[in-house]
Coordinates of N, CA, C and O in Angstrom, one line a residue:
X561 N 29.6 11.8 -44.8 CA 30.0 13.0 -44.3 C 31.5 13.0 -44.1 O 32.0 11.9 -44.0
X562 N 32.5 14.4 -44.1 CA 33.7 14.3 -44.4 C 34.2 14.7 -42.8 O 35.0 15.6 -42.6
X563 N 33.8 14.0 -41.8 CA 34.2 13.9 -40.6 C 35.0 12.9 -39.9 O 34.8 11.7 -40.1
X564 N 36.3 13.4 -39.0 CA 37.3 12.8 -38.5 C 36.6 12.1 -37.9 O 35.7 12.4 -37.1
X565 N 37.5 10.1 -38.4 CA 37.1 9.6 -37.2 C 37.3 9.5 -36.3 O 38.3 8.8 -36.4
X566 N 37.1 9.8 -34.8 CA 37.0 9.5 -33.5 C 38.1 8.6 -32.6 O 38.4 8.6 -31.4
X567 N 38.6 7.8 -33.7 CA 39.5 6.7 -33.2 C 40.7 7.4 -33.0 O 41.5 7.2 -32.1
X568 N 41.0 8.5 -34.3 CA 42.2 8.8 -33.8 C 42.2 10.1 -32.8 O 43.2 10.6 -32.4
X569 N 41.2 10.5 -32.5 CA 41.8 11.4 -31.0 C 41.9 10.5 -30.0 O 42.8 10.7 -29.2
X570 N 41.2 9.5 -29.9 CA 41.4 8.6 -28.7 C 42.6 8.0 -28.4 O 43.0 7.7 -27.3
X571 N 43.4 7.7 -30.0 CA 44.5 7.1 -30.1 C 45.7 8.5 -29.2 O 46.5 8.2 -28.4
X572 N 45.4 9.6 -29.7 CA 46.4 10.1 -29.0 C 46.2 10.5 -27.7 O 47.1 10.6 -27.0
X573 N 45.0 10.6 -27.4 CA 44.2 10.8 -25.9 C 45.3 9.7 -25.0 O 46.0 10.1 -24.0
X574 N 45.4 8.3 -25.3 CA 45.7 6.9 -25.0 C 47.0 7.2 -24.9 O 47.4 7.0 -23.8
X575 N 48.1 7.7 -25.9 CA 49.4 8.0 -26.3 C 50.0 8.9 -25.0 O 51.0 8.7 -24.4
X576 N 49.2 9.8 -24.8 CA 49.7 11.1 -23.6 C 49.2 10.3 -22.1 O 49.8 10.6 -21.1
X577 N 48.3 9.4 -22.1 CA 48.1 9.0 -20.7 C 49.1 7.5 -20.5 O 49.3 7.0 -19.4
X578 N 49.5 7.0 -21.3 CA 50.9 6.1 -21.5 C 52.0 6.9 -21.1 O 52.9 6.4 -20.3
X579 N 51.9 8.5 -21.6 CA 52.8 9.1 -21.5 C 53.2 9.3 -19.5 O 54.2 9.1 -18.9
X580 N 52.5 9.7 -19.4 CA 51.8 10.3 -17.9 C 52.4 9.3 -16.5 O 52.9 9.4 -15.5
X581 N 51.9 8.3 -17.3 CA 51.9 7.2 -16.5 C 53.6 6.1 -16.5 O 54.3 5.4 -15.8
X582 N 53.5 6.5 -17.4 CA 55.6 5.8 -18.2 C 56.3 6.5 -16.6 O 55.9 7.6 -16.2
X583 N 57.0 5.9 -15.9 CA 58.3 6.3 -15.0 C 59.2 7.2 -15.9 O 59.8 8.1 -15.2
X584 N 59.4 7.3 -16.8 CA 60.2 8.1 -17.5 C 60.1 9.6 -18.0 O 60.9 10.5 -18.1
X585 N 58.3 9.4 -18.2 CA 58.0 10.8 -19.2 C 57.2 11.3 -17.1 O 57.6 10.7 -16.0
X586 N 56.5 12.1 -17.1 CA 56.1 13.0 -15.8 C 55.3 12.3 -14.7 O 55.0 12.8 -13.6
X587 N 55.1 10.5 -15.4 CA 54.2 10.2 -14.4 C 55.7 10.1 -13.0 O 55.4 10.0 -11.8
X588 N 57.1 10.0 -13.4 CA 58.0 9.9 -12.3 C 58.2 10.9 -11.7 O 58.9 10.8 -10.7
X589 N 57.6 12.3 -12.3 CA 58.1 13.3 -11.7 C 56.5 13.4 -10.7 O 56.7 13.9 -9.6
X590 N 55.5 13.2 -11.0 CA 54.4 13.3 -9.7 C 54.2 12.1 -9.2 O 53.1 11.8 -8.8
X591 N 55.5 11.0 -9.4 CA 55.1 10.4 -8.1 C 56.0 10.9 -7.3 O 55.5 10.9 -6.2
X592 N 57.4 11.5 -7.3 CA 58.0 11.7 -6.6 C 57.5 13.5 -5.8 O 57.8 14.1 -4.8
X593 N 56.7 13.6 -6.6 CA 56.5 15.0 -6.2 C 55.0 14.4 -4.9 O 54.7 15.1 -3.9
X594 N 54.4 13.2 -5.2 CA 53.2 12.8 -4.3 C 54.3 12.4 -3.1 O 53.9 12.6 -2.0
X595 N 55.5 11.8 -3.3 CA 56.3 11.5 -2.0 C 56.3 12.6 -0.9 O 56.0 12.6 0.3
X596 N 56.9 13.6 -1.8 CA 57.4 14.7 -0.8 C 56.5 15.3 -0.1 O 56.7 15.5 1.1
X597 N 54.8 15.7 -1.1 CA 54.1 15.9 -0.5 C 53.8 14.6 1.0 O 53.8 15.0 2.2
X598 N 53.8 14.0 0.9 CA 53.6 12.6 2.4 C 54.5 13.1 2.7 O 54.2 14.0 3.6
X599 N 56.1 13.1 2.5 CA 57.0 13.3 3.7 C 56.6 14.9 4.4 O 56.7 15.2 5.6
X600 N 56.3 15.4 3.9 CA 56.3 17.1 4.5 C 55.1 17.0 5.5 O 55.2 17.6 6.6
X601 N 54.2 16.4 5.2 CA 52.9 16.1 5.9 C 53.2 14.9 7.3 O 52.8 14.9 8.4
X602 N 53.9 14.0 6.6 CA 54.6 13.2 8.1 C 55.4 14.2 8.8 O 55.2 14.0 10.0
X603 N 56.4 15.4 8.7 CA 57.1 15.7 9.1 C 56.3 16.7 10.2 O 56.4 17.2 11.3
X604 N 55.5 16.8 9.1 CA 54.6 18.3 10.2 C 53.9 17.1 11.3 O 53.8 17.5 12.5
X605 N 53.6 16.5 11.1 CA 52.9 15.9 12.3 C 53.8 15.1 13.5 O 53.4 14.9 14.7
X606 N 55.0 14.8 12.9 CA 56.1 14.6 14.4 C 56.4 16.2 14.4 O 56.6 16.3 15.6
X607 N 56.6 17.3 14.0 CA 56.8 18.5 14.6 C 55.6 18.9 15.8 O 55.7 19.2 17.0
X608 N 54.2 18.7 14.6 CA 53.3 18.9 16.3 C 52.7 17.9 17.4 O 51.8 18.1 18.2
X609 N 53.6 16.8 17.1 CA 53.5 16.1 18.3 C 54.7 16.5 19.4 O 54.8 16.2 20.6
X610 N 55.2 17.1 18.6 CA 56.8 17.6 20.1 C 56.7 19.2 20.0 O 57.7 20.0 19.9
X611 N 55.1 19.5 20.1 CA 54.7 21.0 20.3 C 55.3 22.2 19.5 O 55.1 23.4 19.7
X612 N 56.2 21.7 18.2 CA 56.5 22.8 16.9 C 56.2 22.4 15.9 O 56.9 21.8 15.0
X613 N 54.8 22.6 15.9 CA 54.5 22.3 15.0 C 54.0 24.3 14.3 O 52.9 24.5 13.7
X614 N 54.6 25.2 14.5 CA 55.0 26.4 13.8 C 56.1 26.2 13.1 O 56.4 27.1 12.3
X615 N 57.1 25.2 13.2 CA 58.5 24.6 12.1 C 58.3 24.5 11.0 O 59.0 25.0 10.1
X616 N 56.9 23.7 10.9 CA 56.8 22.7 9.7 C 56.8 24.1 8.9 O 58.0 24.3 8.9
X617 N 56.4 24.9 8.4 CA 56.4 25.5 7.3 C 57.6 26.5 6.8 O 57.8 27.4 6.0
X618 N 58.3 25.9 8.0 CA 60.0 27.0 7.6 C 61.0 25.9 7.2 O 62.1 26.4 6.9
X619 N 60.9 24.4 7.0 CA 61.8 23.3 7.0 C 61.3 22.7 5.5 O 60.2 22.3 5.4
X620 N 62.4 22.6 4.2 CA 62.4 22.2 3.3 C 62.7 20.6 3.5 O 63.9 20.4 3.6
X621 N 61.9 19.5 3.5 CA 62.4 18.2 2.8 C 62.6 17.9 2.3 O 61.8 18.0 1.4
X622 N 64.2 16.7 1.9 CA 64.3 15.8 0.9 C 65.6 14.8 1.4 O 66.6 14.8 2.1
X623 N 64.7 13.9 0.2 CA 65.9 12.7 1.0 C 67.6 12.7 0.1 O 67.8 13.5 -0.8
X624 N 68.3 12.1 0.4 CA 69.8 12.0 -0.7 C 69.8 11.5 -1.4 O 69.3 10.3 -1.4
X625 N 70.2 12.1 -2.4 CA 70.5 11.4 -4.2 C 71.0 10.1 -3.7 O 72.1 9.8 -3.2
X626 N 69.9 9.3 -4.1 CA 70.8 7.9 -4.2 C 69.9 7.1 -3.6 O 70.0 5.9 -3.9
X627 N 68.9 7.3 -2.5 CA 68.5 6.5 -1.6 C 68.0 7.3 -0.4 O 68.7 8.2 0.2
X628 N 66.6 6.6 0.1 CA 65.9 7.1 0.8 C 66.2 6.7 2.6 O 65.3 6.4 3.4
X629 N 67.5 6.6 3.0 CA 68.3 6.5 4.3 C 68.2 7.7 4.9 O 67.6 7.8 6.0
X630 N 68.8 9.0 4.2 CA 69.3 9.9 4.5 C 68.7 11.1 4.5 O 69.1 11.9 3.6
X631 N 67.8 11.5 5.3 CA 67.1 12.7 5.4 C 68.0 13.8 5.3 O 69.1 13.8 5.8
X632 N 67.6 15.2 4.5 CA 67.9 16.3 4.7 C 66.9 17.6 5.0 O 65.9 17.8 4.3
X633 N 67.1 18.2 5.8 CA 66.5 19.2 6.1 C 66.8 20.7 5.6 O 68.0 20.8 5.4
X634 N 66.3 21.5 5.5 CA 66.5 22.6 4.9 C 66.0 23.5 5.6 O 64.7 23.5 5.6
X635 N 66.7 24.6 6.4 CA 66.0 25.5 7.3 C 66.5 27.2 6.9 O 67.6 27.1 6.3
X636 N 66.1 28.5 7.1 CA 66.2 29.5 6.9 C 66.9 29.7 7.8 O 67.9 30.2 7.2
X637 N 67.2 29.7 9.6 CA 68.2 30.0 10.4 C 68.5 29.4 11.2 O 67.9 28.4 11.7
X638 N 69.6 29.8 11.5 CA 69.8 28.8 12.5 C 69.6 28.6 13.8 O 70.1 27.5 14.2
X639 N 69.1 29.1 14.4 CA 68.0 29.0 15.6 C 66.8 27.9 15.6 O 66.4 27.5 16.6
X640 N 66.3 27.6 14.1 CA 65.8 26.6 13.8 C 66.6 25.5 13.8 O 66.2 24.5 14.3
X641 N 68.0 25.5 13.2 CA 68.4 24.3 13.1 C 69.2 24.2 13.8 O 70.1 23.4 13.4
X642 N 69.5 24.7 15.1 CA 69.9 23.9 16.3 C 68.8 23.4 17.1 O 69.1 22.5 17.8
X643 N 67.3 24.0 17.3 CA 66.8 23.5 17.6 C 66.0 21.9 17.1 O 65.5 21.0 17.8
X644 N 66.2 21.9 16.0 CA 65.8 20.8 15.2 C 66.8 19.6 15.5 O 66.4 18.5 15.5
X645 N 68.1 19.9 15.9 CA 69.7 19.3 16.2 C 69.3 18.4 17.4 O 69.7 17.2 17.6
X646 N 68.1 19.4 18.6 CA 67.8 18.9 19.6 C 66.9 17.8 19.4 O 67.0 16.9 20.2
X647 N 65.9 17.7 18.4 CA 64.6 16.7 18.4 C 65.3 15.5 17.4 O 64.7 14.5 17.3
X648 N 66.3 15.5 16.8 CA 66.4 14.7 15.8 C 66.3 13.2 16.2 O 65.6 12.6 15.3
X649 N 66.7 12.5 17.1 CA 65.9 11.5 17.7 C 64.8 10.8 17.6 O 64.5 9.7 17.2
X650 N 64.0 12.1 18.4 CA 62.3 12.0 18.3 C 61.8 12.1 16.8 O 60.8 11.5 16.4
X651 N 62.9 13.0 16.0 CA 61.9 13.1 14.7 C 62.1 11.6 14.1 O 61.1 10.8 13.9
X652 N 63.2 11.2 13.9 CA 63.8 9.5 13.0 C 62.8 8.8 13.9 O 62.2 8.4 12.9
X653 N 62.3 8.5 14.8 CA 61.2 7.6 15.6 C 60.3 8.0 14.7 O 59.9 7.4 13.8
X654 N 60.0 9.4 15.2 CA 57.9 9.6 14.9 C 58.2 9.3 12.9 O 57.3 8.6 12.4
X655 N 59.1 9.7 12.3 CA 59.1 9.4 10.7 C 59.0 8.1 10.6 O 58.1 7.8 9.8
X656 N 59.9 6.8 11.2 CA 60.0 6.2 11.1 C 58.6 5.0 11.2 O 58.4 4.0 10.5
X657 N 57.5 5.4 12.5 CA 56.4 5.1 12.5 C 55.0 5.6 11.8 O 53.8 5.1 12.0
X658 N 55.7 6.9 10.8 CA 54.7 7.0 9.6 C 54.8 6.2 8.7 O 53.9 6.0 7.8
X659 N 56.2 5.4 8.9 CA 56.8 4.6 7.1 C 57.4 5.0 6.7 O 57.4 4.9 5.4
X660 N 58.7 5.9 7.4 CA 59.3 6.8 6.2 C 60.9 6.3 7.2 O 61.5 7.3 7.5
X661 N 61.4 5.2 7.5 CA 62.6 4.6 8.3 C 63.8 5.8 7.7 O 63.9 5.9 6.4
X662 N 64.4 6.4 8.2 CA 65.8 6.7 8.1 C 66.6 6.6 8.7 O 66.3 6.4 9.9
X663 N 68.1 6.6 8.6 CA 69.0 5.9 9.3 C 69.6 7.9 10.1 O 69.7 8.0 11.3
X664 N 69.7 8.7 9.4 CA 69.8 9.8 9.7 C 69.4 11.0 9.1 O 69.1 10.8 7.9
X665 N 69.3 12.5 9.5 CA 69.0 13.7 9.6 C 69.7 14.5 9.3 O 70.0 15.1 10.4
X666 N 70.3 15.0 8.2 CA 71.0 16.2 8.1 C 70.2 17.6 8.3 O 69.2 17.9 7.6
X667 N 70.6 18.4 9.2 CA 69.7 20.0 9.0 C 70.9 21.0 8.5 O 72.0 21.3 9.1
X668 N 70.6 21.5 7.5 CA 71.3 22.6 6.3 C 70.5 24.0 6.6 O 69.3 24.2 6.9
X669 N 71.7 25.1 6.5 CA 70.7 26.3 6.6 C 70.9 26.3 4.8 O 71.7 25.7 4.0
X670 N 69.9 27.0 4.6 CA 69.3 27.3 2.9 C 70.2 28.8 2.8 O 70.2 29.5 3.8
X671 N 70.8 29.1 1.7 CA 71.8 29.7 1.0 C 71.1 31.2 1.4 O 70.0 31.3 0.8
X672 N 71.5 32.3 2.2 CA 70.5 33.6 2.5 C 70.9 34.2 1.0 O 71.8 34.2 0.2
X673 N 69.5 34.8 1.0 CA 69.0 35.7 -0.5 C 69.3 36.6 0.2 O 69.4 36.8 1.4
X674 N 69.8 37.6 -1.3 CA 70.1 38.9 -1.1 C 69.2 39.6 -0.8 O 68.1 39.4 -1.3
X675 N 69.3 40.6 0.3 CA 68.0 42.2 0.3 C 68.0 43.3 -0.4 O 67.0 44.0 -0.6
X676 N 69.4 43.5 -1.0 CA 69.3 44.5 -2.6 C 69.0 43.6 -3.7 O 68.9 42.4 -3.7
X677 N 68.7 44.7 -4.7 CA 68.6 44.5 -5.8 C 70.0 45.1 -6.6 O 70.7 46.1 -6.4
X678 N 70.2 44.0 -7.5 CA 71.1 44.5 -8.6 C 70.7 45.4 -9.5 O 69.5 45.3 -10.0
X679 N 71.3 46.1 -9.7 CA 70.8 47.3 -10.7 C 72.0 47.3 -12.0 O 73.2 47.4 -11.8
X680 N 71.5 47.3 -13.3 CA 72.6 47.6 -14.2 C 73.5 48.6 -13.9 O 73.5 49.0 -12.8
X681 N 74.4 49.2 -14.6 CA 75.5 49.8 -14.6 C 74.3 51.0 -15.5 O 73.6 50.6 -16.4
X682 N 74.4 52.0 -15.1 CA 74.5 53.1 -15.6 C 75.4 53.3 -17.1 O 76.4 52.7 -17.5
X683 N 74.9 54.4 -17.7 CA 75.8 54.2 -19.3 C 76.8 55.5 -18.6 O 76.5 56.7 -18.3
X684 N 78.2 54.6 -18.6 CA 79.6 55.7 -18.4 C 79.4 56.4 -19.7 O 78.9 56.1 -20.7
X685 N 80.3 57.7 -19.2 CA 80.9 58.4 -20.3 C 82.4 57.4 -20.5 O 83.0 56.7 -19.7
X686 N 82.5 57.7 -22.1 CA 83.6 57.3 -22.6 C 84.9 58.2 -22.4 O 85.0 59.4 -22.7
X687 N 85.9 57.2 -21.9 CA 87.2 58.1 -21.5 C 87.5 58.8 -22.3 O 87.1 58.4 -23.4
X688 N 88.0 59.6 -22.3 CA 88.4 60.8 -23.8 C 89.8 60.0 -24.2 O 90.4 59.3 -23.3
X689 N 90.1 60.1 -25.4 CA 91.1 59.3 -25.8 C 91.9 60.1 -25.9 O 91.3 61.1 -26.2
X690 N 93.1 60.4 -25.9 CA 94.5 61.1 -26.1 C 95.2 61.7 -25.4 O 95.4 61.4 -24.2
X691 N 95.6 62.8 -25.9 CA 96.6 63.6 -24.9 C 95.8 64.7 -24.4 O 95.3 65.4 -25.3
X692 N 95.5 65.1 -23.3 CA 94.9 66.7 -22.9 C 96.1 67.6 -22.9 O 97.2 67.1 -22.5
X693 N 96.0 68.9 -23.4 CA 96.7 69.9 -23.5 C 98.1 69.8 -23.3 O 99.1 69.7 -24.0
X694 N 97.9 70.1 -21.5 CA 98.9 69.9 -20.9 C 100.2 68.9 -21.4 O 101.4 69.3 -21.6
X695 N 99.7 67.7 -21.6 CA 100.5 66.4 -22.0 C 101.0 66.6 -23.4 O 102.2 66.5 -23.7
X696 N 99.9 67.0 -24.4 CA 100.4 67.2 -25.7 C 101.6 68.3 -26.1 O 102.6 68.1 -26.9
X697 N 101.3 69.5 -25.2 CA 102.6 70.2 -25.3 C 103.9 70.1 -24.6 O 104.9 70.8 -24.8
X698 N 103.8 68.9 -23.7 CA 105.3 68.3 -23.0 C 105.7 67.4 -24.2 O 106.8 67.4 -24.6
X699 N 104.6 66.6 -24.9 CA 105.8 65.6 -25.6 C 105.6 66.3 -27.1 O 105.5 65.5 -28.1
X700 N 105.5 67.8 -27.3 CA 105.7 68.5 -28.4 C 107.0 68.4 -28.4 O 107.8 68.0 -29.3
X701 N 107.4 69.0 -26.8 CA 108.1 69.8 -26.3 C 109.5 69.2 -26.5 O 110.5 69.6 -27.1
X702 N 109.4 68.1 -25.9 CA 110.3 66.8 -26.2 C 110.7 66.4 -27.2 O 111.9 66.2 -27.4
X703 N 109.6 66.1 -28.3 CA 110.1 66.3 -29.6 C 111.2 67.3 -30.4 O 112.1 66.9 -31.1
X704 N 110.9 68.6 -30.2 CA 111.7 69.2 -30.9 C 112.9 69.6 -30.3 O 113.6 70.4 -30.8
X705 N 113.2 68.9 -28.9 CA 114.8 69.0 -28.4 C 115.4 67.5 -28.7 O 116.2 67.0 -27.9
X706 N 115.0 66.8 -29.8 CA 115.3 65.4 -30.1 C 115.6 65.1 -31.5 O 114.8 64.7 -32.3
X707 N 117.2 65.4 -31.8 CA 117.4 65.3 -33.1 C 116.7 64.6 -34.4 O 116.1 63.6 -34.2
X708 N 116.7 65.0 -35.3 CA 116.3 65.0 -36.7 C 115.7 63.1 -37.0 O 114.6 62.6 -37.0
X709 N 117.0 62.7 -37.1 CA 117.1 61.3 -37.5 C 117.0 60.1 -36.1 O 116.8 58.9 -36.2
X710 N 117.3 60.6 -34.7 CA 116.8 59.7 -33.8 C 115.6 58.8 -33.7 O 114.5 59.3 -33.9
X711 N 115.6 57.8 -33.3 CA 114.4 56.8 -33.2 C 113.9 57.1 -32.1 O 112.8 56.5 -32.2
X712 N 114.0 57.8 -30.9 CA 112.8 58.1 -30.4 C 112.2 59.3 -30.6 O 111.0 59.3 -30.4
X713 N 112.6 60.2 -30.9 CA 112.1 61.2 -32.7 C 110.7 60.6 -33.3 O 109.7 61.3 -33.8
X714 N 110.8 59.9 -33.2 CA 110.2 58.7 -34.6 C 109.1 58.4 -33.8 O 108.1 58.5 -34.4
X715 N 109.1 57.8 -32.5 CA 108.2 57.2 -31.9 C 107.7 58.3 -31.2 O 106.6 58.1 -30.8
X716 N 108.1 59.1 -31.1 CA 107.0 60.1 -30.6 C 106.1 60.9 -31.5 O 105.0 61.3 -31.1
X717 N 106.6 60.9 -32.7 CA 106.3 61.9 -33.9 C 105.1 60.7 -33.9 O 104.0 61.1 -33.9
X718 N 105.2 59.1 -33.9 CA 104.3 58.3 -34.0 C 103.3 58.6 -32.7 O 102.1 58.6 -33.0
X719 N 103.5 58.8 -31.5 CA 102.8 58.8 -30.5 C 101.7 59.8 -30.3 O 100.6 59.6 -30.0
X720 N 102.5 61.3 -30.8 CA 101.3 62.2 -31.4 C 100.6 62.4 -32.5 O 99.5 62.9 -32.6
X721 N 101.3 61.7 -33.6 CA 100.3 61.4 -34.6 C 98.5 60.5 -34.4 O 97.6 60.5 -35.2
X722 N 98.7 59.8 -33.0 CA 97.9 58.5 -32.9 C 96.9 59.2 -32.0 O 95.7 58.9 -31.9
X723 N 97.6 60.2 -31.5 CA 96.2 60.7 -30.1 C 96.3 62.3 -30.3 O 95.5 63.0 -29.6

């Protein structure tokens, strides 16, 4: 019978879970993404052990490029993040007895989004190009009290020729 062997889907089946699993190709992107989920989940749980635990879902985590010392926080206002300013103490303890040791806590307010919307530009009218009336008959006007052979003669004779 003129049927594919079998070996080679497995072969690439094998190829994409190498893949998965390699630190380089996505298995590094869900482990770091299984971190954060733990850290957000440690964090909510020292929030509701010091009775805010209504925080945890307004506070973005992550640690600093470079090494996992340096907590950052990310909050929508700042009412949140002075009060968070107050527990930071308590929080470096309770994180630190989930497994997650840091030496300190940055709290950041997050960049406020706009409440409009951008709207394109409307299609302008195009400025009218030249002289209107008025203008054309002053530098007619000009013109013909401006001798024969003079150069600015010339440049105007050019200036109404153009508009």
């Amino acid at each position: 019978m003129n049927q594919a062997p079998k070996s080679l889907s497995k072969k690439h089946a094998l190829e994409w879970q190498d893949y998965l699993k390699d630190s380089q190709g996505l298995g590094g992107i869900l482990a770091k993404t299984e971190d954060m989920v733990k850290l957000k989940s440690a964090l909510a749980q020292c929030l509701d052990e010091l009775d805010l635990a209504n925080l945890s879902s307004k506070i973005e985590a992550g640690w600093r490029s470079g090494g996992q010392k340096e907590l950052f926080l990310l909050v929508g206002s700042a009412s949140i993040a002075s009060r968070l300013q107050q527990i930071l103490p308590s929080l470096i303890n309770g994180l630190a007895k989930r497994g997650y040791p840091c030496s300190s806590i940055k709290v950041r307010l997050k960049p406020a989004t706009t409440g409009w919307e951008v709207k394109p530009r409307e299609a302008q009218p195009t400025p009218a190009r030249g002289f209107n009336s008025v203008a054309r008959a002053s530098w007619q006007n000009l013109m013909e009290k401006l001798p024969q052979d003079s150069e600015l003669r010339q440049a105007v004779e050019r200036l109404l020729g153009g508009k």
